[in-house]
mmCIF file of C-alpha atoms and ligand atoms in Angstrom:
data_model
loop_
_atom_site.group_PDB
_atom_site.id
_atom_site.type_symbol
_atom_site.label_atom_id
_atom_site.label_comp_id
_atom_site.label_asym_id
_atom_site.label_seq_id
_atom_site.Cartn_x
_atom_site.Cartn_y
_atom_site.Cartn_z
ATOM 1 C CA MET A 1063 -41.320 -17.541 32.510
ATOM 2 C CA SER A 1064 -39.404 -16.091 35.379
ATOM 3 C CA SER A 1065 -38.268 -12.539 35.425
ATOM 4 C CA PHE A 1066 -37.103 -9.902 37.875
ATOM 5 C CA PRO A 1067 -36.393 -10.217 40.767
ATOM 6 C CA ASP A 1068 -35.579 -13.924 40.155
ATOM 7 C CA VAL A 1069 -33.743 -13.091 36.949
ATOM 8 C CA ARG A 1070 -30.920 -10.579 37.188
ATOM 9 C CA LEU A 1071 -28.737 -10.335 34.080
ATOM 10 C CA ARG A 1072 -26.220 -8.259 36.002
ATOM 11 C CA ARG A 1073 -25.117 -11.368 37.967
ATOM 12 C CA PHE A 1074 -22.853 -12.526 35.129
ATOM 13 C CA ARG A 1075 -21.589 -9.015 34.464
ATOM 14 C CA ARG A 1076 -20.111 -8.460 37.932
ATOM 15 C CA THR A 1077 -16.465 -9.257 37.180
ATOM 16 C CA GLY A 1078 -14.209 -9.579 34.189
ATOM 17 C CA SER A 1079 -13.878 -13.333 34.662
ATOM 18 C CA LEU A 1080 -17.629 -13.843 34.901
ATOM 19 C CA ARG A 1081 -18.116 -11.821 31.717
ATOM 20 C CA GLY A 1082 -15.379 -13.839 30.042
ATOM 21 C CA LEU A 1083 -17.181 -17.093 30.846
ATOM 22 C CA VAL A 1084 -20.319 -16.099 29.006
ATOM 23 C CA ARG A 1085 -18.791 -14.062 26.183
ATOM 24 C CA GLU A 1086 -20.342 -15.032 22.844
ATOM 25 C CA THR A 1087 -17.781 -13.536 20.480
ATOM 26 C CA ARG A 1088 -14.009 -13.627 20.804
ATOM 27 C CA LEU A 1089 -11.230 -12.060 18.806
ATOM 28 C CA ASP A 1090 -8.924 -14.830 17.694
ATOM 29 C CA LEU A 1091 -5.824 -13.492 15.976
ATOM 30 C CA GLN A 1092 -5.854 -16.464 13.609
ATOM 31 C CA SER A 1093 -8.924 -15.130 11.857
ATOM 32 C CA PHE A 1094 -7.336 -11.742 11.087
ATOM 33 C CA VAL A 1095 -5.493 -10.716 7.950
ATOM 34 C CA MET A 1096 -3.073 -7.767 7.851
ATOM 35 C CA PRO A 1097 -3.088 -5.730 4.609
ATOM 36 C CA LEU A 1098 0.383 -4.658 3.419
ATOM 37 C CA PHE A 1099 1.497 -2.331 0.635
ATOM 38 C CA VAL A 1100 4.620 -3.137 -1.355
ATOM 39 C CA ALA A 1101 6.185 -0.491 -3.572
ATOM 40 C CA PRO A 1102 9.458 0.436 -5.309
ATOM 41 C CA GLU A 1103 10.039 3.180 -2.694
ATOM 42 C CA PRO A 1104 9.160 3.090 1.000
ATOM 43 C CA LEU A 1105 6.718 5.621 2.432
ATOM 44 C CA VAL A 1106 6.079 5.926 6.133
ATOM 45 C CA ASP A 1107 2.621 7.174 7.080
ATOM 46 C CA GLU A 1108 2.880 8.647 10.567
ATOM 47 C CA ALA A 1109 -0.823 9.351 10.970
ATOM 48 C CA LEU A 1110 -2.034 6.006 9.612
ATOM 49 C CA PRO A 1111 0.878 3.592 10.193
ATOM 50 C CA ALA A 1112 -0.901 0.665 8.540
ATOM 51 C CA MET A 1113 -1.070 2.609 5.274
ATOM 52 C CA SER A 1114 2.726 2.760 4.988
ATOM 53 C CA ARG A 1115 4.457 1.364 1.895
ATOM 54 C CA PHE A 1116 7.319 -1.122 2.085
ATOM 55 C CA THR A 1117 9.976 -2.123 -0.399
ATOM 56 C CA VAL A 1118 10.363 -5.876 -0.827
ATOM 57 C CA ASP A 1119 13.238 -5.820 1.693
ATOM 58 C CA GLY A 1120 11.289 -3.671 4.116
ATOM 59 C CA LEU A 1121 8.331 -5.990 3.733
ATOM 60 C CA LEU A 1122 10.438 -8.969 4.779
ATOM 61 C CA ARG A 1123 11.381 -7.174 8.002
ATOM 62 C CA GLU A 1124 7.812 -6.043 8.656
ATOM 63 C CA VAL A 1125 6.438 -9.529 8.118
ATOM 64 C CA GLU A 1126 9.077 -11.010 10.385
ATOM 65 C CA GLY A 1127 7.796 -8.728 13.137
ATOM 66 C CA LEU A 1128 4.178 -9.607 12.384
ATOM 67 C CA VAL A 1129 4.875 -13.332 12.489
ATOM 68 C CA ARG A 1130 6.707 -12.908 15.778
ATOM 69 C CA LEU A 1131 3.601 -11.172 17.155
ATOM 70 C CA GLY A 1132 1.472 -14.139 16.085
ATOM 71 C CA VAL A 1133 -0.123 -12.785 12.913
ATOM 72 C CA SER A 1134 -0.866 -15.731 10.635
ATOM 73 C CA ALA A 1135 -2.083 -14.118 7.402
ATOM 74 C CA VAL A 1136 -1.335 -11.047 5.286
ATOM 75 C CA ILE A 1137 -2.844 -9.693 2.058
ATOM 76 C CA LEU A 1138 -0.550 -7.941 -0.386
ATOM 77 C CA PHE A 1139 -1.278 -4.850 -2.468
ATOM 78 C CA GLY A 1140 1.236 -3.621 -5.016
ATOM 79 C CA ILE A 1141 2.225 -0.192 -6.228
ATOM 80 C CA PRO A 1142 4.083 -0.687 -9.522
ATOM 81 C CA GLU A 1143 6.912 1.385 -10.927
ATOM 82 C CA GLU A 1144 4.868 2.180 -13.997
ATOM 83 C CA LYS A 1145 1.204 2.084 -14.878
ATOM 84 C CA ASP A 1146 -0.291 1.505 -18.321
ATOM 85 C CA GLU A 1147 -3.565 0.784 -20.100
ATOM 86 C CA GLN A 1148 -3.144 -2.981 -19.866
ATOM 87 C CA ALA A 1149 -2.149 -3.028 -16.179
ATOM 88 C CA THR A 1150 1.046 -4.855 -17.106
ATOM 89 C CA GLY A 1151 2.413 -4.469 -13.579
ATOM 90 C CA ALA A 1152 -0.486 -6.548 -12.246
ATOM 91 C CA TRP A 1153 0.259 -9.728 -14.171
ATOM 92 C CA GLU A 1154 3.886 -9.638 -15.301
ATOM 93 C CA ASP A 1155 6.125 -12.310 -13.871
ATOM 94 C CA ASP A 1156 8.410 -9.846 -12.111
ATOM 95 C CA GLY A 1157 5.665 -7.470 -10.973
ATOM 96 C CA ILE A 1158 6.026 -6.000 -7.510
ATOM 97 C CA VAL A 1159 3.589 -8.396 -5.811
ATOM 98 C CA GLN A 1160 5.098 -11.397 -7.599
ATOM 99 C CA ARG A 1161 8.578 -10.361 -6.390
ATOM 100 C CA ALA A 1162 7.282 -9.858 -2.857
ATOM 101 C CA LEU A 1163 5.688 -13.319 -2.913
ATOM 102 C CA ARG A 1164 8.912 -14.953 -4.102
ATOM 103 C CA ALA A 1165 10.825 -13.226 -1.298
ATOM 104 C CA LEU A 1166 8.305 -14.033 1.450
ATOM 105 C CA ARG A 1167 7.359 -17.589 0.493
ATOM 106 C CA PRO A 1168 10.576 -19.398 1.454
ATOM 107 C CA GLU A 1169 11.123 -17.244 4.569
ATOM 108 C CA PHE A 1170 7.658 -17.792 6.047
ATOM 109 C CA PRO A 1171 6.408 -21.191 4.900
ATOM 110 C CA GLU A 1172 3.420 -21.242 7.264
ATOM 111 C CA LEU A 1173 2.267 -17.671 6.840
ATOM 112 C CA VAL A 1174 -0.905 -17.440 4.749
ATOM 113 C CA LEU A 1175 -0.177 -15.184 1.782
ATOM 114 C CA LEU A 1176 -3.290 -13.700 0.232
ATOM 115 C CA THR A 1177 -3.184 -11.427 -2.782
ATOM 116 C CA ASP A 1178 -5.632 -8.831 -3.983
ATOM 117 C CA VAL A 1179 -6.407 -9.501 -7.644
ATOM 118 C CA CYS A 1180 -7.348 -6.218 -9.285
ATOM 119 C CA LEU A 1181 -6.074 -3.889 -11.970
ATOM 120 C CA CYS A 1182 -6.731 -0.462 -10.429
ATOM 121 C CA GLU A 1183 -3.296 -0.004 -8.851
ATOM 122 C CA TYR A 1184 -1.712 -0.845 -12.211
ATOM 123 C CA THR A 1185 -3.797 0.959 -14.811
ATOM 124 C CA SER A 1186 -2.822 4.483 -15.905
ATOM 125 C CA HIS A 1187 -6.464 5.558 -15.432
ATOM 126 C CA GLY A 1188 -6.963 3.861 -12.051
ATOM 127 C CA HIS A 1189 -10.002 1.794 -13.030
ATOM 128 C CA CYS A 1190 -10.311 -1.882 -12.117
ATOM 129 C CA GLY A 1191 -10.514 -3.071 -15.728
ATOM 130 C CA VAL A 1192 -9.542 -2.093 -19.264
ATOM 131 C CA ILE A 1193 -11.196 0.930 -20.853
ATOM 132 C CA VAL A 1194 -12.944 0.577 -24.210
ATOM 133 C CA ASP A 1195 -14.863 3.571 -25.593
ATOM 134 C CA GLY A 1196 -14.665 5.351 -22.248
ATOM 135 C CA GLU A 1197 -16.108 2.478 -20.249
ATOM 136 C CA VAL A 1198 -14.655 -0.330 -18.171
ATOM 137 C CA HIS A 1199 -15.027 -3.303 -20.490
ATOM 138 C CA ASN A 1200 -16.138 -6.352 -18.528
ATOM 139 C CA ASP A 1201 -15.140 -9.286 -20.699
ATOM 140 C CA GLN A 1202 -11.837 -7.858 -21.891
ATOM 141 C CA SER A 1203 -10.820 -7.309 -18.269
ATOM 142 C CA LEU A 1204 -11.422 -10.950 -17.344
ATOM 143 C CA GLU A 1205 -8.434 -12.260 -19.248
ATOM 144 C CA LEU A 1206 -6.056 -9.849 -17.488
ATOM 145 C CA LEU A 1207 -7.541 -10.616 -14.081
ATOM 146 C CA ALA A 1208 -7.151 -14.350 -14.698
ATOM 147 C CA ARG A 1209 -3.571 -13.814 -15.828
ATOM 148 C CA THR A 1210 -2.907 -11.807 -12.644
ATOM 149 C CA ALA A 1211 -4.291 -14.574 -10.421
ATOM 150 C CA VAL A 1212 -2.206 -17.237 -12.178
ATOM 151 C CA SER A 1213 0.960 -15.154 -11.807
ATOM 152 C CA HIS A 1214 0.282 -14.782 -8.076
ATOM 153 C CA ALA A 1215 -0.213 -18.527 -7.776
ATOM 154 C CA GLU A 1216 3.047 -19.169 -9.624
ATOM 155 C CA ALA A 1217 4.896 -16.782 -7.328
ATOM 156 C CA GLY A 1218 3.691 -18.544 -4.164
ATOM 157 C CA ALA A 1219 0.334 -17.092 -3.066
ATOM 158 C CA ASP A 1220 -1.917 -19.256 -0.883
ATOM 159 C CA VAL A 1221 -5.232 -17.538 -1.638
ATOM 160 C CA VAL A 1222 -6.235 -15.168 -4.443
ATOM 161 C CA ALA A 1223 -8.853 -12.522 -3.710
ATOM 162 C CA PRO A 1224 -10.419 -10.795 -6.741
ATOM 163 C CA SER A 1225 -11.687 -7.314 -5.818
ATOM 164 C CA ASP A 1226 -12.499 -5.873 -9.252
ATOM 165 C CA MET A 1227 -16.258 -6.584 -9.372
ATOM 166 C CA MET A 1228 -16.331 -7.628 -13.036
ATOM 167 C CA ASP A 1229 -19.094 -10.128 -13.821
ATOM 168 C CA GLY A 1230 -17.736 -13.620 -14.374
ATOM 169 C CA ARG A 1231 -14.278 -13.005 -12.918
ATOM 170 C CA VAL A 1232 -14.460 -15.877 -10.457
ATOM 171 C CA ALA A 1233 -15.227 -18.387 -13.228
ATOM 172 C CA ALA A 1234 -12.478 -16.923 -15.427
ATOM 173 C CA ILE A 1235 -9.940 -17.097 -12.605
ATOM 174 C CA ARG A 1236 -10.988 -20.621 -11.564
ATOM 175 C CA GLU A 1237 -10.624 -21.873 -15.108
ATOM 176 C CA ALA A 1238 -7.236 -20.234 -15.627
ATOM 177 C CA LEU A 1239 -5.923 -21.597 -12.314
ATOM 178 C CA ASP A 1240 -7.152 -25.115 -13.062
ATOM 179 C CA ASP A 1241 -5.587 -25.012 -16.533
ATOM 180 C CA ARG A 1242 -2.236 -24.418 -14.859
ATOM 181 C CA ASP A 1243 -2.755 -27.181 -12.282
ATOM 182 C CA PHE A 1244 -3.578 -24.777 -9.479
ATOM 183 C CA GLU A 1245 -6.831 -26.579 -8.696
ATOM 184 C CA SER A 1246 -5.952 -26.427 -4.976
ATOM 185 C CA MET A 1247 -5.711 -22.633 -4.923
ATOM 186 C CA PRO A 1248 -8.676 -21.140 -3.042
ATOM 187 C CA ILE A 1249 -10.523 -18.055 -4.279
ATOM 188 C CA LEU A 1250 -11.760 -15.570 -1.689
ATOM 189 C CA ALA A 1251 -14.092 -13.391 -3.739
ATOM 190 C CA TYR A 1252 -14.817 -9.803 -2.763
ATOM 191 C CA SER A 1253 -18.410 -10.649 -3.656
ATOM 192 C CA ALA A 1254 -20.292 -7.720 -2.229
ATOM 193 C CA LYS A 1255 -17.945 -4.830 -2.705
ATOM 194 C CA TYR A 1256 -19.710 -1.517 -2.453
ATOM 195 C CA ALA A 1257 -18.891 1.749 -4.228
ATOM 196 C CA SER A 1258 -17.936 3.269 -0.899
ATOM 197 C CA ALA A 1259 -16.610 6.575 0.359
ATOM 198 C CA PHE A 1260 -14.589 4.650 2.933
ATOM 199 C CA TYR A 1261 -11.757 3.628 0.584
ATOM 200 C CA GLY A 1262 -10.138 7.090 0.602
ATOM 201 C CA PRO A 1263 -6.942 6.378 2.589
ATOM 202 C CA PHE A 1264 -6.355 3.138 0.647
ATOM 203 C CA ARG A 1265 -6.558 4.907 -2.687
ATOM 204 C CA GLU A 1266 -4.048 7.438 -1.406
ATOM 205 C CA ALA A 1267 -1.707 4.686 -0.200
ATOM 206 C CA ALA A 1268 -2.106 2.587 -3.326
ATOM 207 C CA GLY A 1269 -2.251 5.538 -5.718
ATOM 208 C CA SER A 1270 -5.355 4.027 -7.273
ATOM 209 C CA ALA A 1271 -7.955 6.793 -7.347
ATOM 210 C CA PRO A 1272 -9.706 6.727 -10.752
ATOM 211 C CA ALA A 1273 -8.465 9.486 -13.073
ATOM 212 C CA PHE A 1274 -11.995 10.048 -14.402
ATOM 213 C CA GLY A 1275 -15.454 9.034 -13.284
ATOM 214 C CA ASP A 1276 -15.944 6.690 -10.347
ATOM 215 C CA ARG A 1277 -16.445 2.997 -9.661
ATOM 216 C CA ARG A 1278 -20.229 2.986 -9.457
ATOM 217 C CA GLY A 1279 -20.482 1.286 -12.836
ATOM 218 C CA TYR A 1280 -19.055 -1.909 -11.368
ATOM 219 C CA GLN A 1281 -18.994 -1.716 -7.569
ATOM 220 C CA MET A 1282 -22.286 -2.142 -5.723
ATOM 221 C CA ASP A 1283 -24.812 0.520 -4.831
ATOM 222 C CA PRO A 1284 -24.652 1.064 -1.032
ATOM 223 C CA ALA A 1285 -28.451 1.008 -0.927
ATOM 224 C CA ASN A 1286 -28.731 -2.653 -1.951
ATOM 225 C CA ALA A 1287 -28.654 -5.709 0.298
ATOM 226 C CA ARG A 1288 -30.649 -8.290 -1.703
ATOM 227 C CA GLU A 1289 -28.357 -7.693 -4.641
ATOM 228 C CA ALA A 1290 -25.383 -8.472 -2.383
ATOM 229 C CA LEU A 1291 -26.797 -11.941 -1.798
ATOM 230 C CA ARG A 1292 -27.115 -12.440 -5.556
ATOM 231 C CA GLU A 1293 -23.486 -11.421 -5.980
ATOM 232 C CA CYS A 1294 -22.467 -13.937 -3.304
ATOM 233 C CA GLU A 1295 -24.580 -16.671 -4.854
ATOM 234 C CA LEU A 1296 -23.201 -16.095 -8.352
ATOM 235 C CA ASP A 1297 -19.617 -16.052 -7.092
ATOM 236 C CA LEU A 1298 -20.224 -19.345 -5.278
ATOM 237 C CA GLU A 1299 -21.736 -20.855 -8.431
ATOM 238 C CA GLU A 1300 -18.670 -19.722 -10.353
ATOM 239 C CA GLY A 1301 -16.436 -21.506 -7.876
ATOM 240 C CA ALA A 1302 -15.592 -19.066 -5.080
ATOM 241 C CA ASP A 1303 -14.431 -20.931 -1.972
ATOM 242 C CA ALA A 1304 -15.169 -18.029 0.346
ATOM 243 C CA ILE A 1305 -16.989 -14.729 -0.058
ATOM 244 C CA MET A 1306 -16.347 -11.272 1.321
ATOM 245 C CA ILE A 1307 -18.346 -8.200 2.238
ATOM 246 C CA LYS A 1308 -16.641 -4.822 1.991
ATOM 247 C CA PRO A 1309 -16.648 -2.369 3.777
ATOM 248 C CA ALA A 1310 -17.534 -3.991 7.089
ATOM 249 C CA LEU A 1311 -18.971 -1.595 9.687
ATOM 250 C CA PRO A 1312 -21.522 0.214 7.501
ATOM 251 C CA TYR A 1313 -22.617 -3.199 6.114
ATOM 252 C CA LEU A 1314 -23.028 -5.386 9.196
ATOM 253 C CA ASP A 1315 -26.549 -6.203 8.054
ATOM 254 C CA VAL A 1316 -25.151 -7.586 4.797
ATOM 255 C CA ILE A 1317 -22.600 -9.703 6.680
ATOM 256 C CA ARG A 1318 -25.420 -11.067 8.839
ATOM 257 C CA ALA A 1319 -27.637 -11.767 5.815
ATOM 258 C CA ALA A 1320 -24.805 -13.578 4.023
ATOM 259 C CA ARG A 1321 -24.081 -15.564 7.200
ATOM 260 C CA GLU A 1322 -27.690 -16.726 7.310
ATOM 261 C CA ALA A 1323 -27.869 -17.520 3.605
ATOM 262 C CA PHE A 1324 -24.572 -19.346 2.968
ATOM 263 C CA ASP A 1325 -22.642 -22.042 4.783
ATOM 264 C CA VAL A 1326 -19.287 -20.955 3.391
ATOM 265 C CA PRO A 1327 -16.480 -18.985 4.995
ATOM 266 C CA ILE A 1328 -17.357 -15.306 5.062
ATOM 267 C CA GLY A 1329 -14.796 -12.543 5.098
ATOM 268 C CA ALA A 1330 -15.288 -8.892 5.954
ATOM 269 C CA TYR A 1331 -12.973 -6.045 5.019
ATOM 270 C CA ASN A 1332 -12.658 -3.454 7.762
ATOM 271 C CA VAL A 1333 -11.477 -0.856 5.262
ATOM 272 C CA SER A 1334 -9.067 2.056 5.392
ATOM 273 C CA GLY A 1335 -11.744 4.682 6.073
ATOM 274 C CA GLU A 1336 -13.075 2.746 9.043
ATOM 275 C CA TYR A 1337 -9.552 2.626 10.453
ATOM 276 C CA ALA A 1338 -8.827 6.272 9.626
ATOM 277 C CA MET A 1339 -12.010 7.568 11.289
ATOM 278 C CA VAL A 1340 -11.090 6.016 14.616
ATOM 279 C CA LYS A 1341 -7.458 7.107 14.289
ATOM 280 C CA ALA A 1342 -8.500 10.693 13.600
ATOM 281 C CA ALA A 1343 -10.999 10.758 16.441
ATOM 282 C CA ALA A 1344 -8.442 9.260 18.816
ATOM 283 C CA ARG A 1345 -5.888 11.886 17.807
ATOM 284 C CA SER A 1346 -8.410 14.559 18.709
ATOM 285 C CA GLY A 1347 -8.896 12.950 22.083
ATOM 286 C CA TRP A 1348 -12.505 11.989 21.311
ATOM 287 C CA LEU A 1349 -12.157 8.217 21.389
ATOM 288 C CA ASP A 1350 -9.871 5.621 22.881
ATOM 289 C CA GLU A 1351 -8.418 3.910 19.792
ATOM 290 C CA ARG A 1352 -7.890 0.519 21.350
ATOM 291 C CA GLN A 1353 -11.368 0.304 22.874
ATOM 292 C CA ALA A 1354 -13.029 1.571 19.709
ATOM 293 C CA ALA A 1355 -11.022 -0.817 17.526
ATOM 294 C CA LEU A 1356 -11.732 -3.848 19.703
ATOM 295 C CA GLU A 1357 -15.435 -2.983 19.794
ATOM 296 C CA SER A 1358 -15.509 -2.541 15.998
ATOM 297 C CA LEU A 1359 -13.741 -5.840 15.325
ATOM 298 C CA THR A 1360 -15.980 -7.639 17.809
ATOM 299 C CA ALA A 1361 -19.055 -6.225 16.059
ATOM 300 C CA ILE A 1362 -17.804 -7.488 12.687
ATOM 301 C CA LYS A 1363 -17.310 -10.993 14.076
ATOM 302 C CA ARG A 1364 -20.616 -10.891 15.948
ATOM 303 C CA ALA A 1365 -22.384 -10.028 12.693
ATOM 304 C CA GLY A 1366 -21.089 -13.316 11.302
ATOM 305 C CA ALA A 1367 -17.684 -12.837 9.687
ATOM 306 C CA ASP A 1368 -15.274 -15.742 9.959
ATOM 307 C CA LEU A 1369 -12.220 -13.863 8.788
ATOM 308 C CA VAL A 1370 -11.541 -10.155 8.966
ATOM 309 C CA LEU A 1371 -9.138 -8.073 6.920
ATOM 310 C CA SER A 1372 -8.154 -5.195 9.168
ATOM 311 C CA TYR A 1373 -5.441 -2.546 9.431
ATOM 312 C CA TRP A 1374 -5.616 -3.131 13.185
ATOM 313 C CA THR A 1375 -4.356 -6.714 12.854
ATOM 314 C CA LYS A 1376 -0.839 -5.777 13.938
ATOM 315 C CA ASP A 1377 -2.106 -3.759 16.903
ATOM 316 C CA LEU A 1378 -4.552 -6.513 17.763
ATOM 317 C CA ALA A 1379 -1.669 -8.947 17.949
ATOM 318 C CA SER A 1380 0.007 -6.848 20.605
ATOM 319 C CA TRP A 1381 -3.264 -6.077 22.387
ATOM 320 C CA VAL A 1382 -4.433 -9.661 22.760
ATOM 321 C CA GLY A 1383 -0.922 -11.083 23.228
ATOM 322 C CA SER A 1384 -0.236 -14.450 21.718
ATOM 323 C CA SER A 1385 2.475 -16.984 21.177
ATOM 324 C CA PRO A 1386 4.270 -16.977 17.839
ATOM 325 C CA VAL A 1387 3.033 -19.279 15.125
ATOM 326 C CA PRO A 1388 5.222 -22.392 15.430
ATOM 327 C CA GLY A 1389 7.712 -23.144 12.731
ATOM 328 C CA THR A 1390 7.768 -19.743 11.056
ATOM 329 C CA GLY A 1391 10.188 -16.861 10.919
HETATM 330 C C1 PBG B 227 -8.773 -2.651 -5.223
HETATM 331 C C2 PBG B 227 -9.086 -2.487 -3.796
HETATM 332 C C3 PBG B 227 -9.544 -1.347 -3.097
HETATM 333 C C4 PBG B 227 -9.572 -1.706 -1.744
HETATM 334 C C5 PBG B 227 -9.174 -3.035 -1.668
HETATM 335 N N1 PBG B 227 -8.913 -3.510 -2.931
HETATM 336 C C6 PBG B 227 -9.831 0.033 -3.561
HETATM 337 C C7 PBG B 227 -11.017 0.336 -4.360
HETATM 338 O O1 PBG B 227 -11.791 -0.505 -4.757
HETATM 339 O O2 PBG B 227 -11.136 1.529 -4.649
HETATM 340 C C8 PBG B 227 -9.964 -0.795 -0.613
HETATM 341 C C9 PBG B 227 -9.476 -1.208 0.727
HETATM 342 C C10 PBG B 227 -9.545 -0.181 1.779
HETATM 343 O O3 PBG B 227 -10.092 0.938 1.643
HETATM 344 O O4 PBG B 227 -9.006 -0.463 2.833
HETATM 345 N N2 PBG B 227 -9.833 -2.578 -6.074
#
């Protein structure tokens, strides 16, 4: 074994090009997904631009810009006109996400359209399932989640991503999709979704904070990693095509563990709080946003994520520079 002075690791660190030659992890825009909020009324968020809401028309213009920048995938979240106990806005044929999909699909045939399948933005109480006797009822929520996924598929989604954390939702969604001849529709399951404090800005943007209680009765305990692997395994057994860990930065160990345990595509959700922390620190002059964002996204990929949902996707597109996706827009 040779070592110093024969070995000098600084030799390959001398210049940017030398570092580039031996870089182990790269940020490829094609593996990033931009989250977008569609609502009846627009709402510009100056402090956190990625948390802005678009009308369907506004969304078309925003997506046109994203596609021109080279972004190849978006995930849609809807804010309905009205909320009710049955989350009607989540699954009805002319729900806000369904209308957005029908508008986007023909305009951007090659753009990957993912949808978040959950009830919390659509229920009057803000929980991710239906309430029976004061509790989120698992099995009664499955039917509505499956109906939501099918309606997204019918409206033109490419991938459905259930984020509700009900037991058995992946199987219920797979069965409902197959019954309607959507056997080619992939499911990206939010398998290990933690009951996290880092969803704050999202809940504000989506208007989905629970009216009572919290989500700890269905989302995962932040203290558990082995349980995350069980969640991933069960989702895969139920038919998930890809799994996701969420949030990303506080759970890099879970991403790494899932990477080592499963040979399936792994997603990571770099959530709103992770984005907001850097934004806030940058505004105070404490951090350089671009450097901190690039380092964060690199860390998520280095931990083992194949695809990353991030509010920085649009910025990343302009930071890394890239040619537009051919044949779109
Ligand atoms: C819906 C959903 C949430 C997020 C994604 N899908 C909110 C939640 O579970 O409270 C959070 C995303 C983010 O914070 O960026 N269930």
